[in-house]
Coordinates of C-alpha atoms in Angstrom, one line a residue:
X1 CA 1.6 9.6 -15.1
X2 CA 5.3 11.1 -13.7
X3 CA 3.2 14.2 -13.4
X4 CA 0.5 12.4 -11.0
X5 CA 2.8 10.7 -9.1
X6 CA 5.1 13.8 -8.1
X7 CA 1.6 15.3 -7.5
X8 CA 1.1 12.7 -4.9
X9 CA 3.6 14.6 -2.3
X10 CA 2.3 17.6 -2.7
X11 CA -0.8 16.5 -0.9
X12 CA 0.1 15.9 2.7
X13 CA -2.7 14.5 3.3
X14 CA -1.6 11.6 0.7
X15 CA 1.2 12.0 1.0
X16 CA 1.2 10.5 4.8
X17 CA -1.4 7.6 4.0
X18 CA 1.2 6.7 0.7
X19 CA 4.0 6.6 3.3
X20 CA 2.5 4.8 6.0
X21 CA 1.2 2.1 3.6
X22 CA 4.7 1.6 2.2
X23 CA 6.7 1.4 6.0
X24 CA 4.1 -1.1 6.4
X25 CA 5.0 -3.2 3.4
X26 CA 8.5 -2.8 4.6
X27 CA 7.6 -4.0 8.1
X28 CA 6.2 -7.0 6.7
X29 CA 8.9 -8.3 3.7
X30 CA 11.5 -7.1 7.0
X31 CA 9.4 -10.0 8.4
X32 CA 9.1 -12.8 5.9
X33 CA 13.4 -12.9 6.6
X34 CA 13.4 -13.3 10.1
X35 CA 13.7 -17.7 10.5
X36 CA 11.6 -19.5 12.8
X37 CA 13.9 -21.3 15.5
X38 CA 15.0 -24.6 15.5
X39 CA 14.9 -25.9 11.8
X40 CA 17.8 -26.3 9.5
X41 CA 17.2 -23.5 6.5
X42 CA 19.4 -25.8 4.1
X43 CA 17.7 -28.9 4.4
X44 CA 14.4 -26.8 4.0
X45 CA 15.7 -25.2 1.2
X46 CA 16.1 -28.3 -0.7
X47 CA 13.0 -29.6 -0.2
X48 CA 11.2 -27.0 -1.7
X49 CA 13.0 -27.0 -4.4
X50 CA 11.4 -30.5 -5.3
X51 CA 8.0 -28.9 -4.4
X52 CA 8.2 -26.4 -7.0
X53 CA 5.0 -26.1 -9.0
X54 CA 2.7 -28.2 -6.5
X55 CA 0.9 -26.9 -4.0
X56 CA 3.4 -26.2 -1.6
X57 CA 5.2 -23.8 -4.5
X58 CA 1.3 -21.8 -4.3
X59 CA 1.1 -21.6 -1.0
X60 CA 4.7 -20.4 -0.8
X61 CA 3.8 -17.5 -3.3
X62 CA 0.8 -16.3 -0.9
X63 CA 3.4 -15.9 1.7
X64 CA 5.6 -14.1 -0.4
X65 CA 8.5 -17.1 0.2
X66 CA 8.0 -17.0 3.8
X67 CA 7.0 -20.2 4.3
X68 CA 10.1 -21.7 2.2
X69 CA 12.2 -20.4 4.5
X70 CA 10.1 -20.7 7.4
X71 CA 10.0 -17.2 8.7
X72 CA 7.7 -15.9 11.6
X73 CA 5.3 -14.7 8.5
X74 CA 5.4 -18.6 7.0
X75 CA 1.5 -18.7 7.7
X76 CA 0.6 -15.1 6.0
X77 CA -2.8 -13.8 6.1
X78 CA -4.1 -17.0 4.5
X79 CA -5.4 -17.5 8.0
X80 CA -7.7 -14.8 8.6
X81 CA -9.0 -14.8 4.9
X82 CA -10.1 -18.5 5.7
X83 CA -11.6 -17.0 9.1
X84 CA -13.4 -14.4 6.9
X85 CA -14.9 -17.2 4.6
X86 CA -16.6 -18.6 7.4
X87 CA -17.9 -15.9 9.3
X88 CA -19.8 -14.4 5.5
X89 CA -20.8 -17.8 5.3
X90 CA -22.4 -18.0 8.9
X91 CA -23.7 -14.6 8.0
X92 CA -26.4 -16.6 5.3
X93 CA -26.5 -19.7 7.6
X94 CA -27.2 -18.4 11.3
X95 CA -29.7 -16.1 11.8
X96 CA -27.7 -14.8 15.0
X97 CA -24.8 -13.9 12.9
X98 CA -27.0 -12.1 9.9
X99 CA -28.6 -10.1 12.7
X100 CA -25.2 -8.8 13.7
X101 CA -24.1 -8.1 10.5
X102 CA -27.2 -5.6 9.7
X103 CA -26.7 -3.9 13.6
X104 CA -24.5 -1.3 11.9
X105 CA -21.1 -0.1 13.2
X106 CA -21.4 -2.0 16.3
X107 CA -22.2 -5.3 14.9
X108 CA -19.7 -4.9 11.7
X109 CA -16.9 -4.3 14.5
X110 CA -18.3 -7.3 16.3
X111 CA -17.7 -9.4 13.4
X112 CA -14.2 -7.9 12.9
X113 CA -13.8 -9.0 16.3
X114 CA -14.4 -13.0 15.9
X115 CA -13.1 -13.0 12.8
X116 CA -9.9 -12.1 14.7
X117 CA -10.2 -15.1 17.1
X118 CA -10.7 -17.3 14.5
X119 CA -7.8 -16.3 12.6
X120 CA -5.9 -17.0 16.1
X121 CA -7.6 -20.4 16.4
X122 CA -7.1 -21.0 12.9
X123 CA -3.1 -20.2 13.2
X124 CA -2.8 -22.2 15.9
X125 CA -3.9 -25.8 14.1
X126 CA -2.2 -25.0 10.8
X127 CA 0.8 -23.8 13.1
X128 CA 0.8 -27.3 15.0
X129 CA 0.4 -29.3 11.6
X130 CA 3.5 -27.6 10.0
X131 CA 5.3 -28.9 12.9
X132 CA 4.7 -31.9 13.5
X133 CA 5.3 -32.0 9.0
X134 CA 8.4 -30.6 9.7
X135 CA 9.6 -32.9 12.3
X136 CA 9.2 -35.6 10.0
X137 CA 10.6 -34.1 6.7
X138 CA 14.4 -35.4 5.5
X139 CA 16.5 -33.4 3.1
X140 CA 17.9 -35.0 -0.4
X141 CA 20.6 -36.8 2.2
X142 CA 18.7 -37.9 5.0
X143 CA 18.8 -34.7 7.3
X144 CA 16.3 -33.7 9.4
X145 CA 15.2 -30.4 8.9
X146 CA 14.3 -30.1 12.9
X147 CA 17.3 -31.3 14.4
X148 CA 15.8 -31.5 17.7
X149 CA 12.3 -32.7 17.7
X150 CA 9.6 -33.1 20.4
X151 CA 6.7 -30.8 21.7
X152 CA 9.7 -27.9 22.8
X153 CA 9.8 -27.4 18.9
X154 CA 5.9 -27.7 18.8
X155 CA 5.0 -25.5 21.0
X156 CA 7.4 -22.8 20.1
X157 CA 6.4 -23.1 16.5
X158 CA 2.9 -23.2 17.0
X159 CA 3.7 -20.0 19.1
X160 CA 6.1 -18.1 16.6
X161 CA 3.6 -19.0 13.5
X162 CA 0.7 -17.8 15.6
X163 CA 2.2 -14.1 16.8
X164 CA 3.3 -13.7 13.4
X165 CA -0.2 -14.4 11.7
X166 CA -1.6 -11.7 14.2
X167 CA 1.1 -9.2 13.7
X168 CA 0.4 -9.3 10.0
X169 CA -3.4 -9.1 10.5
X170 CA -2.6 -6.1 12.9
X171 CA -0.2 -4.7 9.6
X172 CA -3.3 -5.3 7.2
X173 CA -5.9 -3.2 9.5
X174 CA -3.4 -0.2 10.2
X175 CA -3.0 0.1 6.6
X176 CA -6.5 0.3 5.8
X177 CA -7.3 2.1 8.7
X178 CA -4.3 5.1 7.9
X179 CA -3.1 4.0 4.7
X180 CA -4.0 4.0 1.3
X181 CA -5.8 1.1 -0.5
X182 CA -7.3 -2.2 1.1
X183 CA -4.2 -3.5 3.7
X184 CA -5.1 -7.4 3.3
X185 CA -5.3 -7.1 0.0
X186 CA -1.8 -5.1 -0.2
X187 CA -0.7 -7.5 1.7
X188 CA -1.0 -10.1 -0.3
X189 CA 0.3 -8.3 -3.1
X190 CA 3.4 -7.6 -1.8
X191 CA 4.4 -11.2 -1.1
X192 CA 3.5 -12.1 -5.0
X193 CA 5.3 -8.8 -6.5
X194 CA 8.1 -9.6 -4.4
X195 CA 9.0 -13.0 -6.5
X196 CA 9.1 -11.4 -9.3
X197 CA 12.5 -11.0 -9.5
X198 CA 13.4 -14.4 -8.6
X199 CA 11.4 -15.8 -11.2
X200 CA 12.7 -13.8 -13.9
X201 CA 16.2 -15.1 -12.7
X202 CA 15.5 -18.5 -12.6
X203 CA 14.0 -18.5 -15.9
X204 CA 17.2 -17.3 -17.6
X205 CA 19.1 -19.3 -15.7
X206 CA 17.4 -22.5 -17.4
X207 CA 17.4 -20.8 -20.8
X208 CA 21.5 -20.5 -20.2
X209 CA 21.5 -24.3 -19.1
X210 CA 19.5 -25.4 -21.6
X211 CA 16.8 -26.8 -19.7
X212 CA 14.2 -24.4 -20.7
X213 CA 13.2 -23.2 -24.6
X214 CA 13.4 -19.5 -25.1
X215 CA 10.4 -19.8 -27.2
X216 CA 8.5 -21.9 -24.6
X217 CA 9.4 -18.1 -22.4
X218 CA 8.2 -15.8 -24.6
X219 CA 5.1 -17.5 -25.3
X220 CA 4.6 -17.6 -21.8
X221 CA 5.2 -13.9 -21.5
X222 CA 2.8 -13.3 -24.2
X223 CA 0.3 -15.4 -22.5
X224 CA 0.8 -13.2 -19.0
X225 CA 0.4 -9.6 -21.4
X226 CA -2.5 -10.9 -22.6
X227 CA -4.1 -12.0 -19.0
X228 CA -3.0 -8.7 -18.0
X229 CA -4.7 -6.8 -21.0
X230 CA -8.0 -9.0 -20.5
X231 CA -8.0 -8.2 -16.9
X232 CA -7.8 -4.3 -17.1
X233 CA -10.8 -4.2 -19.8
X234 CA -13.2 -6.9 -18.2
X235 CA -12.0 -5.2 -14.5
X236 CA -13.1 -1.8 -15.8
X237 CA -16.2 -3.3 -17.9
X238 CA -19.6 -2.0 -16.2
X239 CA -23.6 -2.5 -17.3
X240 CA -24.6 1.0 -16.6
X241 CA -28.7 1.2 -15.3
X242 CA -30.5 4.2 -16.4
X243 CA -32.4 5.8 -13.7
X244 CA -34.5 8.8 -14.0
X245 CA -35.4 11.1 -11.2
X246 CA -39.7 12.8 -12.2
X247 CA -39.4 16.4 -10.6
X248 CA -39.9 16.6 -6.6
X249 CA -39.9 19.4 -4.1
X250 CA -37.2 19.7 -1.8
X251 CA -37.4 21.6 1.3
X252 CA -39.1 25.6 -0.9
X253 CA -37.4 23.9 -4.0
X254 CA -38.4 22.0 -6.9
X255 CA -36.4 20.2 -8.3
X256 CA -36.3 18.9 -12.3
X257 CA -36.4 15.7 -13.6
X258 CA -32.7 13.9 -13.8
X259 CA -31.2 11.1 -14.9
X260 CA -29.0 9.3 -13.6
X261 CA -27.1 5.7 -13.9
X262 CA -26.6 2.8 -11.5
X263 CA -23.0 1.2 -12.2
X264 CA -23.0 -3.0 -12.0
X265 CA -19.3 -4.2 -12.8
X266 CA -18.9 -7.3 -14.7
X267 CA -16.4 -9.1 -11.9
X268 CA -18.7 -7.8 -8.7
X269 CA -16.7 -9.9 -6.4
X270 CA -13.5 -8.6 -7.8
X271 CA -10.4 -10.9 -6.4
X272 CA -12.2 -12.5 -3.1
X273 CA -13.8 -15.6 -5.4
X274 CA -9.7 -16.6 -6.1
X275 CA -8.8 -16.2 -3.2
X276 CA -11.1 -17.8 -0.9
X277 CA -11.2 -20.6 -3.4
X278 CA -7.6 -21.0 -3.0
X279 CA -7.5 -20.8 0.5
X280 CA -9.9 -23.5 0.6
X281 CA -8.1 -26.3 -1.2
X282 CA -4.9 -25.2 0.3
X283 CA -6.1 -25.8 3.7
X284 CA -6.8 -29.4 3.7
X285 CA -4.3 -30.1 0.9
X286 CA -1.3 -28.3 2.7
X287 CA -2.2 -30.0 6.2
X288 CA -2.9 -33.1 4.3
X289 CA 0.8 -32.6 2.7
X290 CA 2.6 -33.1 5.6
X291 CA 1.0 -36.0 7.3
X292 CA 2.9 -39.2 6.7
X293 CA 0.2 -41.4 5.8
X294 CA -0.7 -42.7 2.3
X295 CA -4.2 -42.1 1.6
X296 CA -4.0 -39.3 2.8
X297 CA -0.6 -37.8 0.5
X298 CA -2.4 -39.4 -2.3
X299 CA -5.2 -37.0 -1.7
X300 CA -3.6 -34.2 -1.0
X301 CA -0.7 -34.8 -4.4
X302 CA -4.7 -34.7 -6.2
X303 CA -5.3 -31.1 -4.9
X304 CA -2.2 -29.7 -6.6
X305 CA -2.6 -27.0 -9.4
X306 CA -2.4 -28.5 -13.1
X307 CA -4.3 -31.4 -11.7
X308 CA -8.0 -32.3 -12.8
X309 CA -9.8 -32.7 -10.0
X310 CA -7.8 -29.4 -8.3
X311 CA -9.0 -27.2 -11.5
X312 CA -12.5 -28.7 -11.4
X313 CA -12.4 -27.8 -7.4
X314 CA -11.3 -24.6 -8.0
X315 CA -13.7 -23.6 -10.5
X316 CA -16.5 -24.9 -8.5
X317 CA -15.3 -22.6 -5.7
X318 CA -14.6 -19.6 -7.9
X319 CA -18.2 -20.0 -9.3
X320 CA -20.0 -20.3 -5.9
X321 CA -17.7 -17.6 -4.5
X322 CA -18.8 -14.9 -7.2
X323 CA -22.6 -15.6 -6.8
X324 CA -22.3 -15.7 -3.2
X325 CA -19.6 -12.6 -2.7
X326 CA -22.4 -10.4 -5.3
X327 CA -25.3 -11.7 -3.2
X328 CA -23.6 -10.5 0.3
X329 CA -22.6 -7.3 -1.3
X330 CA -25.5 -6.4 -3.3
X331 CA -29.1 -6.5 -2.2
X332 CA -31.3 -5.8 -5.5
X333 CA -34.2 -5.5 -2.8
X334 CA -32.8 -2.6 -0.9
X335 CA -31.1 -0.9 -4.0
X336 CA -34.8 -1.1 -5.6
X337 CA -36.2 0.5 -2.6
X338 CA -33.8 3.0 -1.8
X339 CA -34.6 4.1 -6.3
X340 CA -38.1 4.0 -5.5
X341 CA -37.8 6.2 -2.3
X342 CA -36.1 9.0 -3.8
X343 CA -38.5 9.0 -6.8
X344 CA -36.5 7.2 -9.5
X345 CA -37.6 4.2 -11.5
X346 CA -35.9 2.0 -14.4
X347 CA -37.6 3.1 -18.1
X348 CA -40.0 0.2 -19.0
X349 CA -39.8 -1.2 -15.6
X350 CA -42.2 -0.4 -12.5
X351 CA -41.1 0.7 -9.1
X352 CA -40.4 -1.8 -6.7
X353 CA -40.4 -5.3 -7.0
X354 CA -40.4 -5.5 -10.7
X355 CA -37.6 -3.4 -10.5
X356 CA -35.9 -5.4 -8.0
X357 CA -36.0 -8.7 -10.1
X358 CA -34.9 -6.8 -12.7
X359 CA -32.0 -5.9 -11.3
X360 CA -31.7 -9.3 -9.8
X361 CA -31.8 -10.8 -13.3
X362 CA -29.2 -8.1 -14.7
X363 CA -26.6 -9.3 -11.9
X364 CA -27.2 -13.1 -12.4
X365 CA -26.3 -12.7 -15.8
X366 CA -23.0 -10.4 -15.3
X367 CA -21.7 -12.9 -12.3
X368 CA -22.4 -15.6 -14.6
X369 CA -20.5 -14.5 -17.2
X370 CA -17.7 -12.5 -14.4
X371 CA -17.8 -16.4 -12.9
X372 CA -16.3 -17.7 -16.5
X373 CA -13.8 -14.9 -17.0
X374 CA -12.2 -15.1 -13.1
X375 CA -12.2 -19.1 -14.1
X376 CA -10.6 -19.2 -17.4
X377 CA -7.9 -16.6 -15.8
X378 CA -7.3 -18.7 -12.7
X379 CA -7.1 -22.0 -14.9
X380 CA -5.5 -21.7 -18.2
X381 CA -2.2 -20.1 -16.9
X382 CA -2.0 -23.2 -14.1
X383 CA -2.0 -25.3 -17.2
X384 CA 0.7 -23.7 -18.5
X385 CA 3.0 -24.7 -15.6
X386 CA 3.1 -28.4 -16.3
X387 CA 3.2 -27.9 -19.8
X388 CA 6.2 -25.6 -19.6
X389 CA 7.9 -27.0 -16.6
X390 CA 8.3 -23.4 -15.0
X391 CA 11.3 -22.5 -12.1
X392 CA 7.9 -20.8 -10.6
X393 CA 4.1 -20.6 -9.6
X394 CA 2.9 -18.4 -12.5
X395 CA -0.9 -19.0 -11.7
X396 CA -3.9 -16.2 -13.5
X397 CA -4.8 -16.3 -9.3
X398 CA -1.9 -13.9 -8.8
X399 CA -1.8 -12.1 -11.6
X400 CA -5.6 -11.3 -11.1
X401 CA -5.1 -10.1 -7.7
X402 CA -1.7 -8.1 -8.4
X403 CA -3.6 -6.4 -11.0
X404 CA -7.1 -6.1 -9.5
X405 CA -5.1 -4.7 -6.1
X406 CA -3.1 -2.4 -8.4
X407 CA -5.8 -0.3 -10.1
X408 CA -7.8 -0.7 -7.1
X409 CA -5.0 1.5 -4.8
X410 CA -4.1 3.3 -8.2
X411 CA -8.2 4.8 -8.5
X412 CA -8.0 5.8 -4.8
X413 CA -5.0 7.7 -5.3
X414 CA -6.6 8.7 -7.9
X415 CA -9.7 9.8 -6.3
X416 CA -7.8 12.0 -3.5
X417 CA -6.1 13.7 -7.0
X418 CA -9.3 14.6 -8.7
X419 CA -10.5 16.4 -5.4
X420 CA -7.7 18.6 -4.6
X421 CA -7.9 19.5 -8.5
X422 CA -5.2 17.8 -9.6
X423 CA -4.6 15.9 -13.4
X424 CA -5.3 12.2 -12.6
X425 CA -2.7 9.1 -13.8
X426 CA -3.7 9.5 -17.5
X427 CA -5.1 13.0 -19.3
X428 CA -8.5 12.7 -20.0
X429 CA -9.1 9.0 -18.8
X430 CA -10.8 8.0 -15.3
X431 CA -9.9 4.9 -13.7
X432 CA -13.2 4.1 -13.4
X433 CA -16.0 2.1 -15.5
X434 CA -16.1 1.3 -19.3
X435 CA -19.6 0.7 -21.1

């Protein structure tokens, strides 16, 4: 693996896109430590410290602790992901919309394009609800935590929030575009690898104080190897489809009869069902969270991780998200046609529609079963929080993404290895699919 990565600079080529995508990163944590004006850091600082665990503590970990300190990157790309959501779902609901999205080039970039001014939109109302929140939140001894109030501190927030949700979508697109791996998704990554360290610390600081069992730690770091471990082999898990090619003339040539395979992961959606799910709850729940009125805190303190009705939520969400992520994705109409036009077929199944709803069958039943492994991931660990009263958000959410993100950048490295002929991250091993 210390081979593969000092083969990594010997590719310029790599090298560059490897670069770029870490000055990018760097851009962005630079970022999440330059304060928003006009709030007192302190008082801030202390309330989040009573928020640990809830909602707030989640939502914090998605912005890599920007919005605890309420830096110009406090919003994060949580914004655009939510504008994402509802352009793929407008994309099954409007007709308009679906027609775009099959236009090719043009209409993909089309979509890129409102998605854009919905994340703007979208910044702005969750920008003006964190401050008008703000204005009425009081530190541990009465402080305000906006020392001067009034629509000067709205409108500047709304402002600062907004530009720095656009500068980070404009970060996420520039990676992807001349970087290496997905840039949202990196994104994202970063700002959950980066506490890391401050987790570890806080959790031997309460082991040194007593208020936190050694054992209750390691079991919890057992847990997380094990989330890991299940991850990697259900992430790499595939139901290969044979596919055999009868002999055809190509052109003066004929060619023989082939087979072949057609690759169907277990987890289809791979991260997007977690996160859209989360980004769903957290935006009512968060806006709900800092409006001073009963029913309404009472609702949003029932949308906090470790709750009931936030699990059941979630794994509603996570459910719908992976069938409807697979069904946007993967057409088993257009895959069986485009089999059937090049002169392959499924053993035992006939060209066509019977091959379609085959493969349509095949899928239901690995979403299904991808649906229950993303859940159990995303849920059990959240459990774990109340239960062990943890100095963090240790959620399966993040660990899914940090590790689905991981080997996703790690197999295109990988990829640009292999073609310039050189030994991939492990001798005789692909990052790729397992039977």
């Amino acid at each position: 693996m210390i081979e593969a990565f000092q083969n990594i600079f010997k590719i310029p080529e790599l090298k560059k896109k490897v670069l770029f995508s870490l000055a990018m990163l760097a851009v962005y944590r630079v970022g999440c430590h330059i304060p928003t004006p006009g709030i007192d850091a302190q008082a801030l600082s202390h309330f989040f410290k009573a928020a640990q665990g809830t909602l707030l503590g989640m939502f914090d970990m998605f912005s890599g602790g920007a919005l605890e300190k309420l830096t110009v990157f406090a919003l994060g790309i949580m914004p655009y992901i939510s504008s994402s959501i509802i352009f793929q779902l407008l994309t099954v609901v409007l007709p308009a919309v679906e027609k775009l999205s099959k236009e090719g080039d043009a209409g993909r970039k089309k979509i890129i394009q409102y998605t854009r001014y919905g994340t703007i939109v979208l910044s702005v109302v969750q920008g003006f609800g964190i401050s008008i929140g703000l204005e009425a939140m009081r530190g541990p001894a009465g402080e305000m935590v906006v020392p001067s109030p009034g629509w000067g501190f709205r409108l500047m927030t709304v402002l600062t929030l907004t530009a720095g949700t656009a500068f980070i979508m404009w970060l996420g697109e520039q990676m992807s575009e001349k970087g290496i791996g997905n840039g949202i998704s990196l994104i994202i990554f970063a700002g959950i690898v980066a506490r890391i360290p401050t987790a570890i610390g806080n959790s031997f600081r309460l082991i040194k104080t007593g208020e936190m069992n050694l054992l209750a730690l390691v079991f919890v770091a057992a847990v997380m190897f094990l989330v890991i471990a299940a991850v990697v082999f259900i992430e790499r898990g595939q139901r290969r489809i044979p596919i055999h090619y009868a002999k055809r003339v190509v052109g003066l040539k004929t060619m023989g009869a082939q087979s072949s395979h057609l690759p169907l992961k277990v987890n289809m959606a791979g991260v997007i069902p977690p996160i859209f799910a989360s980004s769903i709850i957290m935006f009512p729940a968060t806006v709900g969270n800092f409006i001073n009125v009963p029913w309404v805190q009472q609702a949003s303190k029932k949308l906090t991780p470790g709750n009931w009705l936030y699990e059941i939520f979630f794994v509603a969400f996570i459910v719908f998200f992976c069938y409807f992520y697979t069904a946007v994705t993967f057409n088993p109409v257009d895959v069986a046609d485009n089999v059937k036009k090049q002169g392959g077929y499924v053993p035992g199944i006939r060209p066509g529609k019977e091959t379609s709803d085959f493969l349509d069958s095949v899928l239901t039943k690995l979403t299904f079963a991808g649906a229950i492994y993303i859940s159990v991931i995303c849920v059990l660990p959240s459990i774990l929080i109340g239960k062990f009263n943890l100095p963090f958000y240790f959620g399966g959410t993040s660990l899914l993404i940090a590790v689905g993100v991981g080997m996703d950048t790690l197999s295109q490295i990988e990829a640009h290895l292999i073609t310039r002929s050189y030994e991939g991250f492990m001798k005789g091993v692909r990052i790729q699919g397992r039977k």
